[in-house]
CSV table of N, CA and C in Angstrom, one decimal:
chain,number,residue,atom,x,y,z
A,118,MET,N,0.9,-1.0,0.0
A,118,MET,CA,-0.1,0.0,0.0
A,118,MET,C,0.8,1.5,0.1
A,119,THR,N,0.5,2.2,-1.0
A,119,THR,CA,1.5,3.3,-1.1
A,119,THR,C,0.5,4.5,-0.6
A,120,ASP,N,1.0,5.5,0.0
A,120,ASP,CA,0.5,6.6,0.5
A,120,ASP,C,0.7,7.6,-0.6
A,121,SER,N,-0.6,8.2,-1.1
A,121,SER,CA,-0.4,9.4,-1.9
A,121,SER,C,0.0,10.5,-1.4
A,122,PRO,N,0.8,11.1,-2.1
A,122,PRO,CA,1.6,12.2,-1.9
A,122,PRO,C,0.5,13.5,-1.9
A,123,VAL,N,0.8,14.3,-0.7
A,123,VAL,CA,0.0,15.3,-0.5
A,123,VAL,C,0.7,16.7,-1.1
A,124,ALA,N,0.1,17.4,-2.0
A,124,ALA,CA,1.1,18.6,-2.4
A,124,ALA,C,1.0,19.7,-1.5
A,125,ALA,N,2.2,19.9,-1.3
A,125,ALA,CA,2.6,21.2,-0.1
A,125,ALA,C,1.8,22.4,-0.8
A,126,VAL,N,1.3,23.2,0.1
A,126,VAL,CA,1.2,24.4,-0.4
A,126,VAL,C,1.8,25.6,0.2
A,127,ASP,N,2.3,26.3,-0.4
A,127,ASP,CA,3.2,27.5,0.3
A,127,ASP,C,2.1,28.8,0.1
A,128,PRO,N,1.9,29.0,1.3
A,128,PRO,CA,0.7,30.2,1.7
A,128,PRO,C,1.3,31.4,0.9
A,129,ARG,N,2.7,31.7,1.0
A,129,ARG,CA,3.4,32.9,0.4
A,129,ARG,C,3.0,33.1,-1.1
A,130,GLU,N,3.0,31.9,-1.8
A,130,GLU,CA,2.7,31.8,-3.4
A,130,GLU,C,1.2,32.2,-3.6
A,131,VAL,N,0.2,31.4,-2.7
A,131,VAL,CA,-1.2,31.7,-2.8
A,131,VAL,C,-1.4,33.1,-2.6
A,132,LEU,N,-0.7,33.6,-1.6
A,132,LEU,CA,-1.0,35.0,-1.2
A,132,LEU,C,-0.7,36.0,-2.4
A,133,ALA,N,0.7,35.8,-3.0
A,133,ALA,CA,1.3,36.3,-4.0
A,133,ALA,C,0.4,36.6,-5.2
A,134,GLY,N,-0.2,35.5,-5.6
A,134,GLY,CA,-1.1,35.2,-6.8
A,134,GLY,C,-2.4,35.8,-6.5
A,135,LEU,N,-3.0,35.8,-5.2
A,135,LEU,CA,-4.6,36.6,-4.9
A,135,LEU,C,-3.8,38.2,-5.0
A,136,ARG,N,-2.7,38.6,-4.5
A,136,ARG,CA,-2.5,40.0,-4.6
A,136,ARG,C,-2.2,40.3,-5.8
A,137,GLY,N,-1.8,39.5,-6.7
A,137,GLY,CA,-1.5,39.9,-8.4
A,137,GLY,C,-2.9,40.0,-8.8
A,138,SER,N,-4.0,39.2,-8.4
A,138,SER,CA,-5.2,39.4,-8.9
A,138,SER,C,-5.9,40.7,-8.5
A,139,ILE,N,-5.7,41.0,-7.4
A,139,ILE,CA,-6.3,42.2,-6.6
A,139,ILE,C,-5.5,43.4,-7.2
A,140,ASP,N,-4.3,43.6,-7.7
A,140,ASP,CA,-3.7,44.6,-8.2
A,140,ASP,C,-4.3,44.5,-9.7
A,141,ASN,N,-4.5,43.6,-10.5
A,141,ASN,CA,-5.2,43.8,-11.9
A,141,ASN,C,-6.5,44.3,-11.8
A,142,ILE,N,-7.4,43.8,-10.7
A,142,ILE,CA,-8.5,44.5,-10.4
A,142,ILE,C,-8.5,45.9,-10.2
A,143,ASP,N,-7.5,46.1,-9.3
A,143,ASP,CA,-7.4,47.7,-8.8
A,143,ASP,C,-7.1,48.4,-10.2
A,144,ALA,N,-6.1,47.9,-11.2
A,144,ALA,CA,-5.9,48.8,-12.3
A,144,ALA,C,-7.1,48.8,-13.4
A,145,ALA,N,-7.8,47.7,-13.3
A,145,ALA,CA,-9.0,47.8,-14.2
A,145,ALA,C,-10.2,48.8,-13.9
A,146,LEU,N,-10.3,48.9,-12.4
A,146,LEU,CA,-11.0,49.9,-11.6
A,146,LEU,C,-10.7,51.3,-12.1
A,147,ILE,N,-9.6,51.7,-12.0
A,147,ILE,CA,-9.0,52.9,-12.3
A,147,ILE,C,-9.2,53.6,-13.4
A,148,PHE,N,-9.3,52.5,-14.7
A,148,PHE,CA,-9.3,52.8,-16.0
A,148,PHE,C,-10.8,52.8,-16.2
A,149,LEU,N,-11.7,52.0,-15.5
A,149,LEU,CA,-13.3,52.3,-15.6
A,149,LEU,C,-13.4,53.5,-15.0
A,150,LEU,N,-13.0,54.1,-13.9
A,150,LEU,CA,-13.5,55.1,-13.3
A,150,LEU,C,-13.0,56.3,-14.1
A,151,ALA,N,-11.8,56.2,-14.7
A,151,ALA,CA,-11.4,57.2,-15.7
A,151,ALA,C,-12.3,57.5,-16.9
A,152,GLU,N,-12.9,56.5,-17.2
A,152,GLU,CA,-13.8,56.3,-18.4
A,152,GLU,C,-15.1,57.2,-18.3
A,153,ARG,N,-15.4,56.7,-16.9
A,153,ARG,CA,-16.8,57.3,-16.3
A,153,ARG,C,-16.7,58.8,-16.2
A,154,PHE,N,-15.5,59.3,-15.7
A,154,PHE,CA,-15.4,60.7,-15.5
A,154,PHE,C,-15.2,61.2,-16.9
A,155,LYS,N,-14.7,60.8,-17.8
A,155,LYS,CA,-14.6,61.3,-19.0
A,155,LYS,C,-16.2,61.7,-19.5
A,156,ALA,N,-16.7,60.6,-19.5
A,156,ALA,CA,-18.3,60.8,-19.9
A,156,ALA,C,-19.1,61.7,-18.8
A,157,THR,N,-18.6,61.7,-17.8
A,157,THR,CA,-19.4,62.7,-17.0
A,157,THR,C,-19.0,64.1,-16.8
A,158,LYS,N,-17.8,64.5,-17.5
A,158,LYS,CA,-17.2,65.4,-17.6
A,158,LYS,C,-17.9,66.1,-19.1
A,159,GLN,N,-18.4,65.4,-20.0
A,159,GLN,CA,-19.1,65.8,-21.3
A,159,GLN,C,-20.6,66.2,-20.6
A,160,VAL,N,-21.4,65.4,-19.8
A,160,VAL,CA,-22.3,65.8,-19.3
A,160,VAL,C,-22.2,67.1,-18.5
A,161,GLY,N,-21.1,67.4,-17.8
A,161,GLY,CA,-21.1,68.6,-17.1
A,161,GLY,C,-21.1,69.8,-18.1
A,162,VAL,N,-20.2,69.7,-19.0
A,162,VAL,CA,-20.1,70.8,-20.0
A,162,VAL,C,-21.3,70.8,-20.6
A,163,LEU,N,-22.4,69.8,-20.9
A,163,LEU,CA,-23.5,70.0,-21.6
A,163,LEU,C,-24.3,70.8,-20.5
A,164,LYS,N,-24.5,70.5,-19.3
A,164,LYS,CA,-25.1,71.0,-18.5
A,164,LYS,C,-25.1,72.5,-18.2
A,165,ALA,N,-23.5,72.7,-18.4
A,165,ALA,CA,-23.1,74.3,-18.1
A,165,ALA,C,-23.7,74.9,-19.2
A,166,GLN,N,-23.3,74.4,-20.3
A,166,GLN,CA,-23.9,75.1,-21.7
A,166,GLN,C,-25.6,75.5,-21.7
A,167,TYR,N,-26.2,74.8,-21.0
A,167,TYR,CA,-27.8,74.9,-21.0
A,167,TYR,C,-28.3,75.2,-19.7
A,168,GLY,N,-27.2,75.6,-18.9
A,168,GLY,CA,-27.9,76.2,-17.7
A,168,GLY,C,-28.5,75.1,-16.9
A,169,MET,N,-28.3,74.0,-17.1
A,169,MET,CA,-29.0,72.8,-16.1
A,169,MET,C,-28.2,72.6,-14.8
A,170,PRO,N,-28.9,72.2,-13.9
A,170,PRO,CA,-28.5,72.1,-12.4
A,170,PRO,C,-27.2,71.1,-12.6
A,171,PRO,N,-26.4,71.4,-11.6
A,171,PRO,CA,-25.1,70.3,-11.6
A,171,PRO,C,-25.6,68.8,-11.1
A,172,SER,N,-26.5,68.9,-10.2
A,172,SER,CA,-26.9,67.4,-9.8
A,172,SER,C,-28.6,67.3,-10.2
A,173,ASP,N,-28.9,66.0,-10.2
A,173,ASP,CA,-30.1,65.7,-10.5
A,173,ASP,C,-30.6,64.3,-9.7
A,174,PRO,N,-31.2,65.0,-8.4
A,174,PRO,CA,-31.5,64.0,-7.4
A,174,PRO,C,-32.4,62.9,-7.7
A,175,ALA,N,-33.3,63.4,-8.8
A,175,ALA,CA,-34.1,62.0,-9.1
A,175,ALA,C,-33.5,60.9,-9.9
A,176,ARG,N,-32.4,61.0,-10.9
A,176,ARG,CA,-31.6,60.5,-11.5
A,176,ARG,C,-30.9,59.6,-10.4
A,177,GLU,N,-30.2,60.3,-9.4
A,177,GLU,CA,-29.3,59.8,-8.5
A,177,GLU,C,-29.9,58.7,-7.6
A,178,GLU,N,-31.3,59.0,-7.1
A,178,GLU,CA,-32.1,58.1,-6.4
A,178,GLU,C,-32.3,56.9,-7.5
A,179,GLN,N,-32.7,56.9,-8.6
A,179,GLN,CA,-32.9,55.9,-9.5
A,179,GLN,C,-31.6,55.1,-9.5
A,180,GLN,N,-30.4,55.6,-9.6
A,180,GLN,CA,-29.2,54.9,-9.8
A,180,GLN,C,-29.0,54.4,-8.4
A,181,ILE,N,-29.1,55.0,-7.2
A,181,ILE,CA,-28.8,54.2,-5.9
A,181,ILE,C,-29.6,52.7,-6.1
A,182,ALA,N,-30.9,52.8,-6.3
A,182,ALA,CA,-31.7,51.8,-6.2
A,182,ALA,C,-31.2,50.8,-7.3
A,183,ARG,N,-30.8,51.3,-8.4
A,183,ARG,CA,-30.2,50.1,-9.2
A,183,ARG,C,-29.2,49.6,-8.8
A,184,LEU,N,-28.1,50.5,-8.5
A,184,LEU,CA,-26.8,49.6,-7.9
A,184,LEU,C,-26.8,48.9,-6.8
A,185,LYS,N,-27.9,49.3,-6.1
A,185,LYS,CA,-28.1,48.4,-4.9
A,185,LYS,C,-28.6,47.0,-5.2
A,186,ARG,N,-29.6,47.1,-6.0
A,186,ARG,CA,-30.1,45.9,-6.6
A,186,ARG,C,-28.9,45.0,-7.5
A,187,LEU,N,-28.0,45.7,-8.1
A,187,LEU,CA,-27.0,44.9,-8.9
A,187,LEU,C,-26.0,44.5,-7.7
A,188,ALA,N,-25.7,45.3,-6.7
A,188,ALA,CA,-24.9,44.8,-5.6
A,188,ALA,C,-25.4,43.4,-5.0
A,189,ALA,N,-26.6,43.6,-4.6
A,189,ALA,CA,-27.2,42.5,-4.0
A,189,ALA,C,-27.0,41.0,-4.9
A,190,GLU,N,-27.3,41.2,-6.1
A,190,GLU,CA,-27.0,40.3,-7.1
A,190,GLU,C,-25.7,39.6,-7.2
A,191,ALA,N,-24.6,40.6,-6.9
A,191,ALA,CA,-23.4,40.1,-6.9
A,191,ALA,C,-22.6,39.9,-5.8
A,192,ASP,N,-23.6,39.8,-4.7
A,192,ASP,CA,-23.0,39.3,-3.4
A,192,ASP,C,-22.2,40.6,-3.0
A,193,LEU,N,-22.6,41.7,-3.1
A,193,LEU,CA,-21.6,43.0,-2.4
A,193,LEU,C,-22.8,43.5,-1.7
A,194,ASP,N,-22.1,44.0,-0.5
A,194,ASP,CA,-23.2,44.8,0.3
A,194,ASP,C,-23.8,45.8,-0.3
A,195,PRO,N,-25.0,46.1,-0.4
A,195,PRO,CA,-25.6,47.2,-1.0
A,195,PRO,C,-25.5,48.6,-0.3
A,196,GLU,N,-25.0,48.6,0.9
A,196,GLU,CA,-24.9,49.7,1.5
A,196,GLU,C,-23.5,50.3,1.0
A,197,PHE,N,-22.6,49.5,0.8
A,197,PHE,CA,-21.5,49.8,0.3
A,197,PHE,C,-21.5,50.5,-1.2
A,198,ALA,N,-22.4,49.9,-2.1
A,198,ALA,CA,-22.5,50.2,-3.4
A,198,ALA,C,-23.1,51.7,-3.2
A,199,GLU,N,-23.9,51.9,-2.3
A,199,GLU,CA,-24.7,53.2,-2.0
A,199,GLU,C,-23.5,54.5,-1.8
A,200,LYS,N,-22.8,54.1,-0.8
A,200,LYS,CA,-21.7,54.9,-0.3
A,200,LYS,C,-20.8,55.2,-1.4
A,201,TRP,N,-20.3,54.0,-2.0
A,201,TRP,CA,-19.4,54.4,-3.3
A,201,TRP,C,-19.9,55.3,-4.3
A,202,PHE,N,-21.2,55.1,-4.7
A,202,PHE,CA,-22.0,55.8,-5.7
A,202,PHE,C,-21.9,57.2,-5.2
A,203,ASN,N,-22.5,57.3,-3.6
A,203,ASN,CA,-22.6,58.9,-3.4
A,203,ASN,C,-21.0,59.7,-3.3
A,204,PHE,N,-19.9,58.9,-2.9
A,204,PHE,CA,-18.6,59.4,-3.0
A,204,PHE,C,-18.6,60.1,-4.7
A,205,VAL,N,-18.9,59.0,-5.4
A,205,VAL,CA,-18.4,59.3,-6.9
A,205,VAL,C,-19.2,60.5,-7.2
A,206,VAL,N,-20.4,60.6,-6.9
A,206,VAL,CA,-21.4,61.6,-7.4
A,206,VAL,C,-21.0,62.9,-7.1
A,207,ALA,N,-20.5,62.9,-5.5
A,207,ALA,CA,-19.9,64.2,-5.0
A,207,ALA,C,-18.8,64.8,-5.8
A,208,GLU,N,-18.0,63.9,-6.1
A,208,GLU,CA,-16.7,64.3,-7.3
A,208,GLU,C,-17.2,64.8,-8.5
A,209,VAL,N,-18.2,64.2,-9.0
A,209,VAL,CA,-19.0,64.5,-10.3
A,209,VAL,C,-19.6,66.1,-10.2
A,210,ILE,N,-20.3,65.9,-9.1
A,210,ILE,CA,-20.9,67.5,-9.0
A,210,ILE,C,-19.8,68.4,-8.9
A,211,ARG,N,-19.0,68.0,-8.2
A,211,ARG,CA,-17.6,69.1,-8.0
A,211,ARG,C,-17.3,69.3,-9.4
A,212,HIS,N,-17.2,68.5,-10.3
A,212,HIS,CA,-16.8,69.0,-11.8
A,212,HIS,C,-17.6,69.8,-12.4
A,213,HIS,N,-19.0,69.1,-12.1
A,213,HIS,CA,-20.0,69.9,-12.8
A,213,HIS,C,-20.1,71.5,-12.2
A,214,THR,N,-20.1,71.7,-11.4
A,214,THR,CA,-19.9,73.2,-10.7
A,214,THR,C,-19.0,74.0,-11.2
A,215,ALA,N,-17.6,73.0,-11.2
A,215,ALA,CA,-16.6,73.9,-11.7
A,215,ALA,C,-16.9,74.4,-13.3
A,216,ALA,N,-17.5,73.4,-14.2
A,216,ALA,CA,-17.7,73.7,-15.5
A,216,ALA,C,-18.7,74.9,-15.8
A,217,ALA,N,-19.7,74.7,-14.6
A,217,ALA,CA,-20.6,76.1,-14.7
A,217,ALA,C,-20.1,77.4,-14.5
A,218,SER,N,-18.9,77.2,-13.7
A,218,SER,CA,-18.4,78.5,-13.2
A,218,SER,C,-17.4,79.0,-14.1
A,219,GLY,N,-17.1,78.3,-15.1
A,219,GLY,CA,-16.3,78.6,-16.3
A,219,GLY,C,-14.9,77.9,-16.0
């Protein structure tokens, strides 16, 4: 009877692999956020040109509800998704306000 060898797992290698994945995801998030802000910058310019307010509370509420549903489906805390959205929207509004003031 022979014992089957058990592969030894080096936790440092596993950790390095996980960290590599996290680094890749972080990079993708940064590029996605940059694309998002390019689009919202165009929205800000459009709003400034036509004298529209920098924020749209009704749209923001719709987006919060939508993102909370998506977060729940993705097994992500919906409250975290709302906090993230509010953080991003605050920055977008800052950009829109700056665009409106020239």
